[in-house]
Amino acid sequence: MAPILLVVHPERPAAWELASAARKWWENQGREVIEVRRAEPGVALAGSSGLEFAVSLGGDGTMLRTVELVLAAGVPVLGVNLGRMGYLTAVEPSGLEGAFEKMLAGDYLVEERMALEVELTGSAPGRFTALNDAIVERTGPGHTIHVAVEIAGRPFLTYIADGILVSTPTGSTAHNLSARGPVVSPRLQAMVLTPVAPHMLFDRSLVLEPSEEVRLTVVDDRAAAAVIDGARVIQLALGDSVVCRPAPEPARLISFGVRDFHSALRHRFGLTDL
């Protein structure tokens, strides 16, 4: 039988305790358990194609790292919420054993979410995946950066801003939301381009179809960096580009019944009708 992967927040004792209970539960079912406590950003897990499930024990950040570890192999991921927001997670710690029982019985759904493939060209070439977003942002105080944006291979606009963000629908409730970008249903296939604190008249977000590849190019020599899913920070130089397109494989998230995104949104922000 295929092993189960546990990805544990490295600095939360509550996550360690829950991981111990999870390991014991699966081993009592005769299953091998692999445990990872420090998932390095940008690194896929060797041998992940042989896994049956991955379980994230932490917050949304741990969930992002877990998805990245197994994305290319198409392994379904269960998120257990030990954080504050928990947009990506499916169960609370009190429901862990019940969730495992349903997974073992095949009584679960797998929701596919679009991810980004982020390619860096120039002084620091590389290719990464992101479930939430990628941003080109300033790293020095007291100045903006100039970023030329191409959409579907055609020049669009040069932004003067603190940063330019490209998010998935899943990531629309992360950095994009704090930059006053739109909230997008996570089931859509789209990319959201949002300027961060732009110093120009046009300050609106653009919602793009997946085929409209986005290229962000640094066109001044002020300090800037690419930040991918809030974890990987790559310094950029004049002329460097960050290209965003849909990843070849979607993220696969385990749920138990259809996720009620709008109820979760109301709950997380304490929204009520007056």
mmCIF file of N, CA and C in Angstrom, residues 107-162:
data_model
loop_
_atom_site.group_PDB
_atom_site.id
_atom_site.type_symbol
_atom_site.label_atom_id
_atom_site.label_comp_id
_atom_site.label_asym_id
_atom_site.label_seq_id
_atom_site.Cartn_x
_atom_site.Cartn_y
_atom_site.Cartn_z
ATOM 1 N N ASP A 107 -14.458 8.105 0.919
ATOM 2 C CA ASP A 107 -15.605 9.013 1.028
ATOM 3 C C ASP A 107 -15.112 10.465 1.096
ATOM 4 N N TYR A 108 -14.566 10.929 -0.002
ATOM 5 C CA TYR A 108 -14.049 12.291 -0.058
ATOM 6 C C TYR A 108 -14.073 12.781 -1.501
ATOM 7 N N LEU A 109 -13.935 14.082 -1.672
ATOM 8 C CA LEU A 109 -13.856 14.696 -2.991
ATOM 9 C C LEU A 109 -12.473 15.287 -3.189
ATOM 10 N N VAL A 110 -12.072 15.416 -4.432
ATOM 11 C CA VAL A 110 -10.821 16.087 -4.770
ATOM 12 C C VAL A 110 -11.148 17.288 -5.651
ATOM 13 N N GLU A 111 -10.824 18.463 -5.140
ATOM 14 C CA GLU A 111 -11.074 19.705 -5.875
ATOM 15 C C GLU A 111 -9.783 20.166 -6.531
ATOM 16 N N GLU A 112 -9.831 20.386 -7.832
ATOM 17 C CA GLU A 112 -8.654 20.830 -8.559
ATOM 18 C C GLU A 112 -8.602 22.347 -8.601
ATOM 19 N N ARG A 113 -7.442 22.891 -8.276
ATOM 20 C CA ARG A 113 -7.225 24.340 -8.270
ATOM 21 C C ARG A 113 -6.090 24.686 -9.224
ATOM 22 N N MET A 114 -6.293 25.704 -10.004
ATOM 23 C CA MET A 114 -5.241 26.179 -10.901
ATOM 24 C C MET A 114 -4.041 26.695 -10.104
ATOM 25 N N ALA A 115 -2.858 26.331 -10.526
ATOM 26 C CA ALA A 115 -1.612 26.851 -9.959
ATOM 27 C C ALA A 115 -0.862 27.615 -11.040
ATOM 28 N N LEU A 116 0.153 28.360 -10.641
ATOM 29 C CA LEU A 116 0.979 29.104 -11.578
ATOM 30 C C LEU A 116 2.318 28.412 -11.797
ATOM 31 N N GLU A 117 2.781 28.455 -13.031
ATOM 32 C CA GLU A 117 4.185 28.188 -13.320
ATOM 33 C C GLU A 117 4.860 29.545 -13.454
ATOM 34 N N VAL A 118 5.889 29.769 -12.653
ATOM 35 C CA VAL A 118 6.572 31.066 -12.616
ATOM 36 C C VAL A 118 8.000 30.863 -13.115
ATOM 37 N N GLU A 119 8.311 31.489 -14.233
ATOM 38 C CA GLU A 119 9.640 31.356 -14.831
ATOM 39 C C GLU A 119 10.397 32.672 -14.706
ATOM 40 N N LEU A 120 11.610 32.610 -14.171
ATOM 41 C CA LEU A 120 12.476 33.785 -14.074
ATOM 42 C C LEU A 120 13.535 33.712 -15.166
ATOM 43 N N THR A 121 13.719 34.818 -15.873
ATOM 44 C CA THR A 121 14.749 34.898 -16.901
ATOM 45 C C THR A 121 15.665 36.076 -16.597
ATOM 46 N N GLY A 122 16.918 35.954 -16.997
ATOM 47 C CA GLY A 122 17.884 37.026 -16.764
ATOM 48 C C GLY A 122 18.975 36.602 -15.822
ATOM 49 N N SER A 123 19.244 37.401 -14.789
ATOM 50 C CA SER A 123 20.384 37.162 -13.913
ATOM 51 C C SER A 123 20.185 35.993 -12.956
ATOM 52 N N ALA A 124 18.936 35.627 -12.685
ATOM 53 C CA ALA A 124 18.663 34.529 -11.740
ATOM 54 C C ALA A 124 17.614 33.600 -12.319
ATOM 55 N N PRO A 125 17.953 32.857 -13.386
ATOM 56 C CA PRO A 125 16.944 32.027 -14.046
ATOM 57 C C PRO A 125 16.466 30.888 -13.149
ATOM 58 N N GLY A 126 15.218 30.519 -13.330
ATOM 59 C CA GLY A 126 14.653 29.413 -12.566
ATOM 60 C C GLY A 126 13.194 29.237 -12.915
ATOM 61 N N ARG A 127 12.638 28.116 -12.479
ATOM 62 C CA ARG A 127 11.221 27.832 -12.728
ATOM 63 C C ARG A 127 10.617 27.263 -11.454
ATOM 64 N N PHE A 128 9.472 27.809 -11.064
ATOM 65 C CA PHE A 128 8.829 27.454 -9.798
ATOM 66 C C PHE A 128 7.329 27.292 -10.008
ATOM 67 N N THR A 129 6.650 26.776 -8.993
ATOM 68 C CA THR A 129 5.195 26.715 -9.017
ATOM 69 C C THR A 129 4.658 27.500 -7.825
ATOM 70 N N ALA A 130 3.448 28.025 -7.992
ATOM 71 C CA ALA A 130 2.807 28.795 -6.924
ATOM 72 C C ALA A 130 1.316 28.500 -6.946
ATOM 73 N N LEU A 131 0.759 28.213 -5.790
ATOM 74 C CA LEU A 131 -0.685 28.037 -5.683
ATOM 75 C C LEU A 131 -1.379 29.377 -5.478
ATOM 76 N N ASN A 132 -0.715 30.315 -4.809
ATOM 77 C CA ASN A 132 -1.331 31.615 -4.524
ATOM 78 C C ASN A 132 -0.908 32.698 -5.507
ATOM 79 N N ASP A 133 0.402 33.048 -5.519
ATOM 80 C CA ASP A 133 0.762 34.239 -6.282
ATOM 81 C C ASP A 133 2.265 34.369 -6.476
ATOM 82 N N ALA A 134 2.589 35.290 -7.366
ATOM 83 C CA ALA A 134 3.965 35.736 -7.573
ATOM 84 C C ALA A 134 3.930 37.248 -7.688
ATOM 85 N N ILE A 135 4.920 37.911 -7.111
ATOM 86 C CA ILE A 135 4.964 39.374 -7.141
ATOM 87 C C ILE A 135 6.377 39.847 -7.439
ATOM 88 N N VAL A 136 6.465 40.912 -8.219
ATOM 89 C CA VAL A 136 7.710 41.670 -8.352
ATOM 90 C C VAL A 136 7.521 42.907 -7.491
ATOM 91 N N GLU A 137 8.376 43.080 -6.489
ATOM 92 C CA GLU A 137 8.173 44.173 -5.543
ATOM 93 C C GLU A 137 9.488 44.864 -5.206
ATOM 94 N N ARG A 138 9.350 46.088 -4.720
ATOM 95 C CA ARG A 138 10.525 46.840 -4.293
ATOM 96 C C ARG A 138 11.087 46.235 -3.004
ATOM 97 N N THR A 139 12.381 46.327 -2.837
ATOM 98 C CA THR A 139 13.009 45.828 -1.614
ATOM 99 C C THR A 139 13.709 46.926 -0.830
ATOM 100 N N GLY A 140 13.829 48.099 -1.411
ATOM 101 C CA GLY A 140 14.449 49.219 -0.715
ATOM 102 C C GLY A 140 13.406 50.223 -0.259
ATOM 103 N N PRO A 141 13.670 50.964 0.815
ATOM 104 C CA PRO A 141 12.696 51.948 1.317
ATOM 105 C C PRO A 141 12.703 53.223 0.481
ATOM 106 N N GLY A 142 11.545 53.882 0.480
ATOM 107 C CA GLY A 142 11.496 55.238 -0.046
ATOM 108 C C GLY A 142 11.478 55.378 -1.550
ATOM 109 N N HIS A 143 11.187 54.333 -2.281
ATOM 110 C CA HIS A 143 11.114 54.485 -3.731
ATOM 111 C C HIS A 143 10.143 53.471 -4.326
ATOM 112 N N THR A 144 9.757 53.716 -5.547
ATOM 113 C CA THR A 144 8.951 52.768 -6.312
ATOM 114 C C THR A 144 9.868 52.023 -7.279
ATOM 115 N N ILE A 145 9.286 51.066 -7.995
ATOM 116 C CA ILE A 145 9.994 50.404 -9.085
ATOM 117 C C ILE A 145 9.187 50.579 -10.368
ATOM 118 N N HIS A 146 9.858 50.415 -11.498
ATOM 119 C CA HIS A 146 9.202 50.485 -12.800
ATOM 120 C C HIS A 146 9.189 49.078 -13.390
ATOM 121 N N VAL A 147 7.998 48.592 -13.685
ATOM 122 C CA VAL A 147 7.841 47.229 -14.201
ATOM 123 C C VAL A 147 7.016 47.277 -15.483
ATOM 124 N N ALA A 148 7.603 46.811 -16.586
ATOM 125 C CA ALA A 148 6.891 46.733 -17.860
ATOM 126 C C ALA A 148 6.100 45.431 -17.903
ATOM 127 N N VAL A 149 4.830 45.526 -18.241
ATOM 128 C CA VAL A 149 3.945 44.368 -18.275
ATOM 129 C C VAL A 149 3.587 44.031 -19.714
ATOM 130 N N GLU A 150 3.794 42.774 -20.073
ATOM 131 C CA GLU A 150 3.307 42.244 -21.348
ATOM 132 C C GLU A 150 2.224 41.226 -21.056
ATOM 133 N N ILE A 151 1.175 41.231 -21.856
ATOM 134 C CA ILE A 151 0.078 40.271 -21.715
ATOM 135 C C ILE A 151 -0.098 39.571 -23.051
ATOM 136 N N ALA A 152 -0.025 38.255 -23.026
ATOM 137 C CA ALA A 152 -0.161 37.439 -24.246
ATOM 138 C C ALA A 152 0.831 37.879 -25.321
ATOM 139 N N GLY A 153 2.049 38.219 -24.892
ATOM 140 C CA GLY A 153 3.101 38.557 -25.838
ATOM 141 C C GLY A 153 3.058 39.972 -26.374
ATOM 142 N N ARG A 154 2.120 40.791 -25.885
ATOM 143 C CA ARG A 154 1.994 42.161 -26.375
ATOM 144 C C ARG A 154 2.221 43.155 -25.234
ATOM 145 N N PRO A 155 2.963 44.245 -25.477
ATOM 146 C CA PRO A 155 3.171 45.242 -24.418
ATOM 147 C C PRO A 155 1.836 45.817 -23.952
ATOM 148 N N PHE A 156 1.693 45.969 -22.621
ATOM 149 C CA PHE A 156 0.469 46.550 -22.079
ATOM 150 C C PHE A 156 0.741 47.912 -21.452
ATOM 151 N N LEU A 157 1.570 47.952 -20.392
ATOM 152 C CA LEU A 157 1.767 49.191 -19.652
ATOM 153 C C LEU A 157 3.011 49.051 -18.788
ATOM 154 N N THR A 158 3.709 50.155 -18.570
ATOM 155 C CA THR A 158 4.785 50.184 -17.584
ATOM 156 C C THR A 158 4.247 50.811 -16.309
ATOM 157 N N TYR A 159 4.281 50.031 -15.229
ATOM 158 C CA TYR A 159 3.742 50.477 -13.950
ATOM 159 C C TYR A 159 4.836 51.115 -13.105
ATOM 160 N N ILE A 160 4.464 52.182 -12.409
ATOM 161 C CA ILE A 160 5.302 52.778 -11.367
ATOM 162 C C ILE A 160 4.582 52.469 -10.055
ATOM 163 N N ALA A 161 5.152 51.578 -9.258
ATOM 164 C CA ALA A 161 4.403 51.055 -8.112
ATOM 165 C C ALA A 161 5.349 50.439 -7.103
ATOM 166 N N ASP A 162 4.783 50.070 -5.956
ATOM 167 C CA ASP A 162 5.556 49.295 -4.979
ATOM 168 C C ASP A 162 5.730 47.859 -5.438
#
